[in-house]
Coordinates of C-alpha atoms and ligand atoms in Angstrom, one line a residue:
M14 CA -16.6 36.1 -21.7
P15 CA -19.2 34.3 -23.9
N16 CA -22.9 34.4 -23.1
I17 CA -24.9 31.3 -23.6
I18 CA -28.6 30.4 -23.1
I19 CA -29.2 27.1 -21.3
D20 CA -32.9 26.0 -21.0
G21 CA -34.0 29.5 -21.8
K22 CA -31.8 31.2 -19.2
K23 CA -28.9 33.4 -20.2
F24 CA -25.4 32.9 -18.5
E25 CA -22.0 34.4 -18.8
C26 CA -19.4 31.7 -18.8
R27 CA -15.7 31.2 -18.9
D28 CA -14.2 31.2 -22.4
G29 CA -13.2 27.9 -24.0
I30 CA -14.9 25.5 -21.6
P31 CA -17.3 22.8 -22.7
V32 CA -21.0 23.4 -22.5
L33 CA -21.3 20.7 -19.8
Q34 CA -18.8 22.5 -17.6
A35 CA -20.7 25.8 -18.1
A36 CA -24.0 24.1 -17.3
L37 CA -22.5 22.5 -14.1
E38 CA -21.0 25.8 -13.0
A39 CA -24.4 27.4 -13.6
G40 CA -26.0 24.9 -11.2
F41 CA -27.7 22.5 -13.8
E42 CA -27.6 18.8 -12.9
V43 CA -26.5 17.2 -16.2
P44 CA -25.9 13.4 -16.0
H45 CA -22.4 12.5 -17.0
Y46 CA -19.8 9.8 -16.3
C47 CA -16.8 10.1 -18.6
Y48 CA -16.3 13.9 -18.4
H49 CA -13.9 15.3 -15.8
P50 CA -12.3 18.7 -16.1
G51 CA -8.9 17.4 -15.1
L52 CA -8.8 14.7 -17.8
S53 CA -9.0 14.6 -21.6
V54 CA -12.5 14.5 -23.2
V55 CA -13.6 11.2 -24.7
A56 CA -17.4 11.7 -24.9
S57 CA -17.9 7.9 -24.5
C58 CA -20.7 7.6 -21.9
R59 CA -23.3 9.4 -24.0
L60 CA -25.2 10.6 -20.9
C61 CA -24.6 14.4 -21.3
L62 CA -26.1 14.8 -24.7
M63 CA -28.0 18.1 -25.4
Q64 CA -29.9 19.9 -28.2
T65 CA -28.5 23.0 -29.7
K66 CA -30.2 25.7 -31.9
M67 CA -28.8 25.5 -35.4
P68 CA -29.9 27.2 -38.7
N69 CA -32.2 25.0 -40.8
P70 CA -30.3 24.7 -44.1
R71 CA -33.6 25.2 -46.1
T72 CA -35.2 28.1 -44.2
K73 CA -32.0 29.5 -42.5
E74 CA -34.2 29.8 -39.4
L75 CA -32.7 28.8 -36.1
E76 CA -34.3 25.5 -35.0
W77 CA -33.5 22.8 -32.3
S78 CA -31.2 20.2 -33.8
P79 CA -32.8 16.8 -34.3
K80 CA -29.5 15.2 -33.5
L81 CA -28.1 15.3 -30.0
L82 CA -24.6 16.5 -29.3
P83 CA -22.3 15.6 -26.4
S84 CA -22.2 18.7 -24.2
C85 CA -18.8 17.6 -22.8
Q86 CA -17.2 17.8 -26.3
T87 CA -18.9 21.1 -27.5
P88 CA -17.1 24.3 -26.5
V89 CA -19.2 27.3 -25.5
K90 CA -19.7 30.0 -28.2
D91 CA -21.1 33.5 -27.6
G92 CA -24.8 33.6 -28.4
M93 CA -25.2 29.8 -28.4
E94 CA -28.5 28.3 -27.2
V95 CA -28.8 24.8 -25.9
R96 CA -31.3 22.7 -23.9
F97 CA -31.2 19.8 -21.6
D98 CA -34.8 20.1 -20.5
S99 CA -36.4 18.4 -23.5
E100 CA -38.1 15.1 -24.3
A101 CA -35.4 14.0 -26.7
V102 CA -32.5 14.7 -24.2
K103 CA -34.3 12.9 -21.3
S104 CA -35.3 10.0 -23.5
N105 CA -31.6 9.6 -24.4
A106 CA -30.5 9.6 -20.8
K107 CA -33.3 7.0 -20.0
H108 CA -32.1 4.6 -22.7
V109 CA -28.4 5.0 -21.9
M110 CA -29.2 4.3 -18.2
E111 CA -31.1 1.2 -19.2
Y112 CA -28.1 0.0 -21.1
Y113 CA -25.8 0.6 -18.1
L114 CA -28.1 -1.4 -15.9
I115 CA -28.1 -4.5 -18.2
N116 CA -25.2 -6.1 -16.3
H117 CA -25.0 -4.0 -13.2
P118 CA -25.4 -6.1 -10.0
L119 CA -28.1 -5.2 -7.5
D120 CA -25.6 -5.0 -4.6
C121 CA -26.2 -1.4 -3.4
P122 CA -26.8 -2.5 0.2
V123 CA -23.3 -3.8 0.5
C124 CA -21.5 -1.4 -1.8
D125 CA -19.3 1.2 -0.2
K126 CA -20.3 3.8 -2.9
A127 CA -23.9 3.7 -1.9
G128 CA -25.0 7.2 -1.0
E129 CA -22.5 8.9 -3.2
C130 CA -22.9 6.7 -6.3
Y131 CA -23.9 8.4 -9.6
L132 CA -25.3 5.1 -11.0
Q133 CA -27.8 5.1 -8.0
D134 CA -28.6 8.8 -8.5
Y135 CA -29.1 8.6 -12.3
T136 CA -31.1 5.4 -12.0
E137 CA -33.5 7.1 -9.6
E138 CA -33.8 10.0 -12.1
Y139 CA -33.8 8.2 -15.4
G140 CA -33.5 4.5 -14.9
P141 CA -36.3 2.0 -15.5
S142 CA -37.9 0.5 -12.4
T143 CA -37.8 -3.0 -13.9
S144 CA -35.3 -4.7 -16.2
R145 CA -36.2 -6.1 -19.6
M146 CA -33.0 -8.2 -19.4
V147 CA -33.9 -11.9 -19.3
E148 CA -30.5 -13.3 -20.2
E149 CA -27.9 -14.1 -17.5
K150 CA -26.0 -11.0 -16.4
T151 CA -22.3 -11.0 -17.2
K152 CA -20.4 -11.7 -14.0
N153 CA -16.8 -10.7 -13.3
P154 CA -14.8 -11.6 -10.2
K155 CA -13.5 -8.8 -8.0
K156 CA -9.9 -8.0 -8.8
D157 CA -7.1 -7.0 -6.4
I158 CA -5.3 -4.4 -8.6
G159 CA -2.9 -2.8 -6.2
S160 CA -1.9 -2.6 -2.5
H161 CA -4.6 0.0 -1.8
T162 CA -7.3 -0.6 -4.4
L163 CA -9.9 -3.2 -5.3
L164 CA -11.8 -3.4 -8.6
Y165 CA -15.4 -4.6 -8.6
Q166 CA -15.6 -5.1 -12.3
D167 CA -19.4 -5.9 -12.3
R168 CA -20.1 -2.3 -11.3
C169 CA -17.9 -0.6 -13.8
V170 CA -19.5 1.7 -16.5
L171 CA -16.3 1.8 -18.5
C172 CA -16.1 5.6 -18.4
T173 CA -12.3 5.3 -18.5
R174 CA -11.7 8.0 -16.0
C175 CA -9.3 5.8 -14.1
V176 CA -7.4 4.8 -17.3
R177 CA -7.0 8.4 -18.3
F178 CA -5.9 9.4 -14.8
A179 CA -3.2 6.8 -14.7
Q180 CA -2.0 7.9 -18.2
E181 CA -2.4 11.6 -18.1
V182 CA -2.0 12.7 -14.5
A183 CA 0.1 10.0 -12.8
G184 CA 2.0 9.3 -16.1
T185 CA 2.3 5.6 -15.2
G186 CA -0.5 4.1 -17.3
E187 CA -1.0 0.9 -15.3
L188 CA -4.7 0.6 -16.2
A189 CA -6.3 -0.3 -19.6
V190 CA -9.6 -1.4 -21.1
V191 CA -9.3 -5.0 -22.3
N192 CA -11.8 -6.9 -24.5
R193 CA -14.8 -5.3 -26.3
G194 CA -18.6 -4.9 -26.0
N195 CA -20.2 -6.4 -22.9
R196 CA -16.9 -8.2 -22.2
G197 CA -15.0 -5.0 -22.0
E198 CA -13.3 -4.5 -18.6
I199 CA -10.6 -2.6 -16.8
D200 CA -7.4 -4.4 -15.9
V201 CA -3.8 -3.9 -15.0
F202 CA -1.0 -5.3 -17.1
P203 CA 0.5 -8.6 -15.9
G204 CA 2.9 -8.0 -13.1
Q205 CA 2.3 -4.2 -13.0
P206 CA -0.2 -3.4 -10.3
L207 CA -1.6 0.0 -9.6
E208 CA 1.1 1.3 -7.3
N209 CA 1.8 4.9 -8.4
P210 CA 2.0 7.5 -5.6
L211 CA -1.2 9.2 -6.8
Q212 CA -3.2 6.0 -7.3
G213 CA -5.9 6.7 -4.6
N214 CA -7.4 9.4 -6.8
V215 CA -8.9 6.7 -9.1
V216 CA -11.2 5.7 -6.2
D217 CA -12.5 9.3 -5.9
L218 CA -12.8 9.6 -9.7
C219 CA -14.8 6.4 -10.2
P220 CA -18.4 7.5 -10.5
V221 CA -19.7 4.1 -9.4
G222 CA -18.6 1.6 -6.8
A223 CA -16.1 -0.2 -9.1
L224 CA -12.9 1.1 -7.6
L225 CA -12.7 1.0 -3.9
D226 CA -10.2 1.8 -1.2
K227 CA -9.3 -1.3 0.8
E228 CA -8.7 0.7 3.9
F229 CA -12.2 2.3 3.8
L230 CA -13.9 -0.9 2.7
F231 CA -17.0 -1.7 4.8
K232 CA -15.9 0.7 7.5
Q233 CA -18.6 3.4 7.3
R234 CA -21.8 4.3 5.4
V235 CA -20.9 7.6 3.7
W236 CA -24.0 9.3 5.0
M237 CA -22.7 9.0 8.5
L238 CA -19.6 11.0 7.7
K239 CA -19.0 14.7 8.3
S240 CA -16.6 16.4 6.0
T241 CA -14.3 19.2 7.3
P242 CA -12.0 21.3 5.0
S243 CA -8.4 20.9 6.0
I244 CA -4.9 21.0 4.6
S245 CA -2.6 17.9 4.4
P246 CA 0.3 18.3 6.7
T247 CA 2.4 15.6 5.1
D248 CA 4.3 17.9 2.8
S249 CA 4.8 21.6 2.1
R250 CA 2.6 21.9 -1.0
G251 CA -0.5 22.8 1.0
N252 CA -2.8 20.3 -0.7
T253 CA -6.3 21.0 0.4
V254 CA -8.3 18.0 1.6
L255 CA -11.6 17.0 3.2
I256 CA -11.4 15.0 6.4
D257 CA -14.3 12.6 6.5
H258 CA -15.0 11.7 10.2
N259 CA -17.5 10.3 12.5
D260 CA -17.6 9.8 16.3
E261 CA -14.3 11.7 16.7
R262 CA -12.4 9.3 14.3
I263 CA -11.1 10.0 10.8
H264 CA -12.3 7.4 8.3
R265 CA -10.9 8.8 5.1
V266 CA -9.1 11.8 3.6
R267 CA -10.1 13.0 0.1
P268 CA -8.9 15.9 -2.1
R269 CA -10.6 19.3 -1.9
F270 CA -10.4 21.1 -5.2
N271 CA -7.9 23.9 -5.3
E272 CA -7.2 25.8 -8.5
K273 CA -4.0 27.3 -7.2
V274 CA -2.4 24.2 -5.6
N275 CA -3.5 20.6 -6.2
D276 CA -6.5 20.8 -8.6
W277 CA -8.6 17.7 -7.9
W278 CA -5.8 15.4 -6.7
I279 CA -3.8 14.5 -3.6
S280 CA -0.9 12.0 -3.2
D281 CA -1.3 8.7 -1.3
E282 CA 0.9 10.2 1.4
N283 CA -1.7 13.0 1.9
R284 CA -4.5 10.4 1.7
F285 CA -3.2 7.8 4.1
G286 CA -0.8 9.8 6.3
W287 CA -3.3 10.5 9.1
H288 CA -3.2 7.3 11.2
Y289 CA -0.9 8.8 13.9
V290 CA -3.9 11.0 14.9
H291 CA -5.4 7.9 16.5
S292 CA -2.2 6.3 17.8
A293 CA -2.4 4.8 21.3
D294 CA 1.1 6.2 22.0
R295 CA 0.0 9.8 21.9
L296 CA 0.7 11.9 25.0
N297 CA -2.4 13.0 26.7
L298 CA -1.5 14.6 30.0
P299 CA 0.7 17.5 31.1
M300 CA 3.5 16.2 33.2
T301 CA 5.8 18.1 35.6
R302 CA 9.0 16.8 37.0
T303 CA 9.2 16.7 40.8
N304 CA 12.2 15.0 42.5
G305 CA 13.4 13.6 39.2
H306 CA 10.1 12.0 38.4
F307 CA 7.2 13.0 36.1
S308 CA 3.8 13.4 37.7
A309 CA 0.5 14.5 36.2
S310 CA -0.1 18.2 36.2
R311 CA -3.0 20.4 35.4
W312 CA -3.4 22.6 32.3
E313 CA -4.4 25.5 34.6
D314 CA -0.9 25.3 36.2
A315 CA 1.0 24.8 33.0
V316 CA 0.5 28.4 31.8
N317 CA 1.8 29.7 35.1
I318 CA 4.8 27.3 35.2
V319 CA 5.9 28.3 31.7
R320 CA 5.5 32.0 32.3
T321 CA 7.3 31.8 35.7
E322 CA 10.2 29.8 34.2
I323 CA 10.6 32.2 31.3
S324 CA 10.6 35.2 33.7
K325 CA 13.2 33.5 35.9
A326 CA 15.5 32.8 32.9
A327 CA 15.1 36.4 31.6
A328 CA 15.7 38.0 35.0
G329 CA 18.9 40.1 35.0
N330 CA 19.3 39.8 31.2
D331 CA 17.5 41.2 28.1
G332 CA 15.8 37.8 27.6
S333 CA 18.5 36.4 25.4
A334 CA 18.8 33.4 27.7
V335 CA 15.4 32.2 26.5
A336 CA 14.8 30.2 23.3
V337 CA 11.6 29.0 21.8
V338 CA 11.6 26.3 19.0
L339 CA 8.6 26.9 16.6
S340 CA 7.8 23.7 14.9
P341 CA 7.0 23.9 11.1
M342 CA 4.1 21.6 12.0
M343 CA 2.4 24.5 13.9
S344 CA -0.2 26.8 12.3
C345 CA 0.7 30.4 11.7
E346 CA -1.6 31.6 14.4
E347 CA -0.1 29.2 17.0
A348 CA 3.4 30.1 16.2
W349 CA 2.6 33.9 16.3
L350 CA 0.9 33.5 19.7
L351 CA 3.7 31.4 21.2
A352 CA 6.4 33.7 19.9
T353 CA 4.7 36.9 21.0
A354 CA 3.9 35.4 24.4
V355 CA 7.6 34.5 25.0
R356 CA 8.8 37.9 23.7
Q357 CA 6.5 39.7 26.1
L358 CA 8.4 38.1 29.0
A359 CA 11.8 37.9 27.3
P360 CA 12.2 40.6 24.6
K361 CA 15.4 39.3 23.2
A362 CA 14.4 35.6 23.3
T363 CA 15.7 33.6 20.3
L364 CA 13.0 32.3 18.0
A365 CA 14.2 29.2 16.3
I366 CA 12.5 27.2 13.6
G367 CA 12.1 23.6 14.4
W368 CA 13.5 20.6 12.5
V369 CA 12.5 20.7 8.8
P370 CA 12.2 17.1 7.5
I371 CA 13.3 16.5 3.9
E372 CA 12.9 13.2 2.2
G373 CA 14.6 12.7 -1.2
Q374 CA 13.7 15.0 -4.1
D375 CA 10.4 16.6 -5.2
Q376 CA 8.4 14.2 -7.4
K377 CA 6.9 15.9 -10.4
F378 CA 4.0 14.4 -12.5
P379 CA 3.0 15.1 -16.1
K380 CA 0.1 17.6 -15.5
G381 CA 2.0 19.5 -12.8
F382 CA 1.2 17.7 -9.6
V383 CA 4.2 17.8 -7.2
I384 CA 4.9 15.7 -4.1
K385 CA 7.3 17.9 -2.2
A386 CA 10.4 16.5 -0.5
E387 CA 9.8 18.8 2.4
K388 CA 7.6 16.9 4.8
C389 CA 6.0 19.6 6.9
P390 CA 3.3 22.1 6.1
N391 CA 4.4 25.4 7.5
R392 CA 8.1 26.2 7.2
R393 CA 7.4 29.4 5.2
G394 CA 4.8 30.5 7.7
I395 CA 7.2 30.1 10.7
E396 CA 10.0 31.9 8.8
T397 CA 7.6 34.8 7.9
I398 CA 6.5 35.2 11.5
M399 CA 10.1 35.1 12.8
H400 CA 11.1 37.7 10.2
A401 CA 8.2 39.9 11.0
L402 CA 8.8 39.8 14.8
G403 CA 12.5 40.5 14.3
G404 CA 15.1 40.0 17.0
P405 CA 17.3 37.0 17.4
G406 CA 16.4 34.1 15.1
A407 CA 17.9 30.8 14.4
N408 CA 17.5 27.6 12.4
F409 CA 17.4 24.3 14.2
D410 CA 21.2 23.7 13.9
E411 CA 22.0 27.1 15.2
F412 CA 19.6 26.5 18.1
L413 CA 21.5 23.3 18.9
R414 CA 24.8 25.1 18.8
G415 CA 23.4 27.8 21.1
C416 CA 22.6 24.9 23.5
D417 CA 26.1 23.5 23.2
E418 CA 27.5 27.0 24.0
G419 CA 25.3 27.3 27.1
R420 CA 23.6 30.4 25.8
F421 CA 20.2 29.5 27.0
K422 CA 18.7 29.0 30.5
F423 CA 15.2 28.1 29.3
A424 CA 14.0 26.5 26.1
F425 CA 10.4 25.7 24.9
V426 CA 10.7 23.0 22.3
S427 CA 7.6 22.2 20.2
G428 CA 7.4 19.2 17.9
G429 CA 4.1 17.8 16.7
Y430 CA 5.6 15.5 14.0
P431 CA 3.8 12.3 13.1
K432 CA 6.7 10.2 14.6
V433 CA 9.5 10.6 17.1
W434 CA 11.8 13.1 15.6
L435 CA 14.5 13.9 18.0
T436 CA 17.6 11.8 18.1
S437 CA 19.2 11.0 21.5
A438 CA 22.3 13.0 20.4
A439 CA 20.2 16.1 19.7
A440 CA 18.3 15.6 22.9
D441 CA 21.6 15.5 24.8
R442 CA 22.6 18.8 23.2
I443 CA 19.3 20.5 24.1
G444 CA 19.6 18.8 27.6
R445 CA 22.4 21.2 28.4
V446 CA 19.7 23.9 28.8
P447 CA 18.8 24.0 32.6
T448 CA 15.0 24.4 32.1
I449 CA 13.2 22.7 29.3
V450 CA 9.5 22.6 28.4
T451 CA 8.5 20.1 25.6
H452 CA 5.3 20.3 23.6
D453 CA 4.9 17.2 21.5
L454 CA 2.7 14.4 20.3
F455 CA 4.8 11.5 21.3
A456 CA 7.4 10.7 24.1
S457 CA 10.9 11.6 23.0
P458 CA 14.4 11.3 24.3
L459 CA 14.2 14.9 25.5
D460 CA 11.5 14.0 28.1
A461 CA 14.2 12.8 30.4
K462 CA 15.6 16.3 30.6
A463 CA 12.3 18.2 30.6
M464 CA 10.8 19.9 33.7
L465 CA 7.4 20.1 32.0
R466 CA 6.0 18.0 29.2
L467 CA 2.9 19.1 27.4
P468 CA 0.9 17.1 25.0
S469 CA 0.2 18.8 21.7
V470 CA -2.5 18.0 19.1
T471 CA -2.6 17.0 15.4
F472 CA -3.7 18.9 12.3
A473 CA -7.2 17.4 12.5
E474 CA -7.7 18.8 16.0
R475 CA -6.7 22.3 15.3
E476 CA -7.8 25.3 13.2
G477 CA -5.6 27.9 11.7
S478 CA -3.6 28.5 8.5
F479 CA -0.5 27.2 6.9
M480 CA 1.7 29.1 4.4
N481 CA 2.8 26.7 1.7
C482 CA 6.1 26.4 -0.1
D483 CA 4.9 29.1 -2.6
D484 CA 3.9 31.6 0.1
L485 CA 0.2 30.9 -0.2
I486 CA -1.6 31.3 3.1
Q487 CA -4.6 28.9 3.4
P488 CA -7.0 28.4 6.3
F489 CA -8.2 25.1 7.6
E490 CA -10.8 24.0 10.1
R491 CA -10.9 21.7 13.1
A492 CA -12.4 18.2 12.4
L493 CA -12.0 16.5 15.8
R494 CA -12.0 17.6 19.4
P495 CA -8.6 17.4 20.9
L496 CA -7.7 14.0 22.4
E497 CA -9.0 13.7 25.9
G498 CA -6.5 15.2 28.3
C499 CA -5.0 17.4 25.6
K500 CA -5.7 21.1 25.0
A501 CA -5.8 22.7 21.6
D502 CA -2.4 24.2 21.0
G503 CA -3.9 27.5 19.9
Q504 CA -5.9 27.7 23.2
F505 CA -2.8 27.1 25.3
F506 CA -0.7 29.7 23.5
Y507 CA -3.7 32.1 23.6
E508 CA -3.7 31.8 27.4
L509 CA 0.1 32.0 27.5
A510 CA -0.1 35.3 25.7
G511 CA -2.4 36.5 28.5
K512 CA -5.6 36.6 26.5
N513 CA -8.9 35.6 27.9
G514 CA -11.6 33.6 26.2
L515 CA -11.6 31.1 23.4
F516 CA -8.9 30.9 20.8
R517 CA -10.4 31.4 17.3
A518 CA -8.0 31.4 14.4
P519 CA -9.8 34.1 12.3
R520 CA -9.7 36.5 15.3
V521 CA -6.0 35.8 15.8
R522 CA -5.3 36.4 12.1
E523 CA -7.0 39.8 12.4
M524 CA -4.5 40.7 15.2
M525 CA -1.6 39.3 13.1
A526 CA -2.7 41.4 10.1
Q527 CA -1.8 44.6 11.9
T528 CA 1.9 43.8 11.4
L529 CA 1.6 41.0 8.8
P530 CA -0.9 42.4 6.2
Q531 CA -0.8 39.1 4.2
F532 CA -2.9 37.5 6.9
A533 CA -5.8 39.9 6.2
N534 CA -6.7 38.0 3.1
V535 CA -6.0 34.3 3.2
F536 CA -6.8 32.2 0.2
T537 CA -9.8 29.8 0.1
P538 CA -10.3 27.7 -3.1
R539 CA -13.5 28.3 -5.0
P540 CA -16.2 25.7 -4.5
E541 CA -16.4 23.3 -7.4
P542 CA -19.4 21.8 -9.2
D543 CA -20.1 18.2 -8.6
Y544 CA -18.3 16.1 -11.3
A545 CA -19.9 12.8 -10.6
H546 CA -17.3 11.7 -8.0
Ligands
SF4_614 S1 -13.5 1.4 -12.8 FE1 -14.7 3.3 -12.4 S2 -13.4 4.9 -13.2 FE2 -12.7 3.0 -14.1 S3 -13.8 2.9 -16.1 FE3 -14.9 1.7 -14.6 S4 -16.5 3.1 -13.8 FE4 -14.9 4.3 -14.8
FES615 S1 -20.4 11.7 -23.2 FE1 -20.3 13.6 -22.2 S2 -19.9 13.1 -20.2 FE2 -19.8 11.2 -21.2

């Protein structure tokens, strides 16, 4: 690994990376717009320039170069010495910022990017406090460039990150720079709006407030938001995200860097697929059936009802008359607690994996991003737990056949999908089981047959881990409190398993690791430096 000296301090850095990357990883704040580690290097913004020590051709002595070099385009070399903390480098940044501000509008108070805008930050650090510009500023109208995205061209610094993303990562190339000089602007081709399935990433990439998400527009000031690390449940890839929320409501979902899975990107499905969390149709009370009608029940009673019904169904047999459907929307910890709780009472209970939604084919993009056809986050986790616990296991079709054959007297059916998932035909088949408990987000055709209906919670209201399609186990945190009237699924299963106290996913993983050693070391992506986005 090469050693380099930055501003007089020696650092070991990764081989082959640009000096800018090494400096950012070492914690230096180097202004930059066009550089992004996930995109090709164009060195066009001229903000990241540095001085290097080079041999003087006359004296052969090492001296600071009079000419500045782009640190984003200069690879690290062992023994290299560079500096950002010099008059020449700061003066360059100052002049470049003055140039960027020539036409930039003074609309920070109404700009969504305020608070996380690198033009604001660099202006504070390097920009002039007054403008020498006496001519009229170039004004450009706002452009509607796609169903999700607006372009405020006046604010653009022409870093071309968005253009390169559309070409290199999405592979669709809808964006281009048109015209030259101070008339240069970003545009889409006629009749070809920005509509690729990864397009939302251009909003994250834009270092200023030029590209904005229509859905987030004017909704929140970013300094009001709290960010919680989570994992998108919309497919099986395990793309890591940040949930930005305030007052128990999600306002946006952004990518969280992950060197093993999604790099810096997420799909639009990951980004916008959270609205069901705040659906008014969500279930929010446990309901028990008495005399053919549902009536509100208490969570305190629910644990006893489920345990009693399992014991009744298992009485006189080895427990094989009991089945539990473990949804691939559940976390590993929840599934393990539920399965072990049921097996304590019914040792030969069937563990069945819930319905695995598949839509079309995997979609692959040029730099390796994949949108999986499997639209659930934890099929592999559920399968791994079922395998580790042994005993009777089934897929969802086999479970339905078991219902047809009258093998079960009791079934606990968990759902948790973002929409109603059970068909009436499937509900009729499960309905042959005499005692049914459902655990779901929305009302379903199975409710008519259930003796107890429990509301479950969404990914944003739980903590735990998912195992992705490549067997990588990743933890995630809870962003929101469970919807009023609901109980965190993990807490309910914790109590069902006879444990006292609060459910905490890391503690449950420690218990799981005794038989499933892979849960002892779950993978957390390394934190990334700030890339001006
Ligand atoms: S719109 Fe944003 S990302 Fe695109 S070139 Fe302009 S400043 Fe860069
Ligand atoms: S020139 Fe280096 S980041 Fe733009």
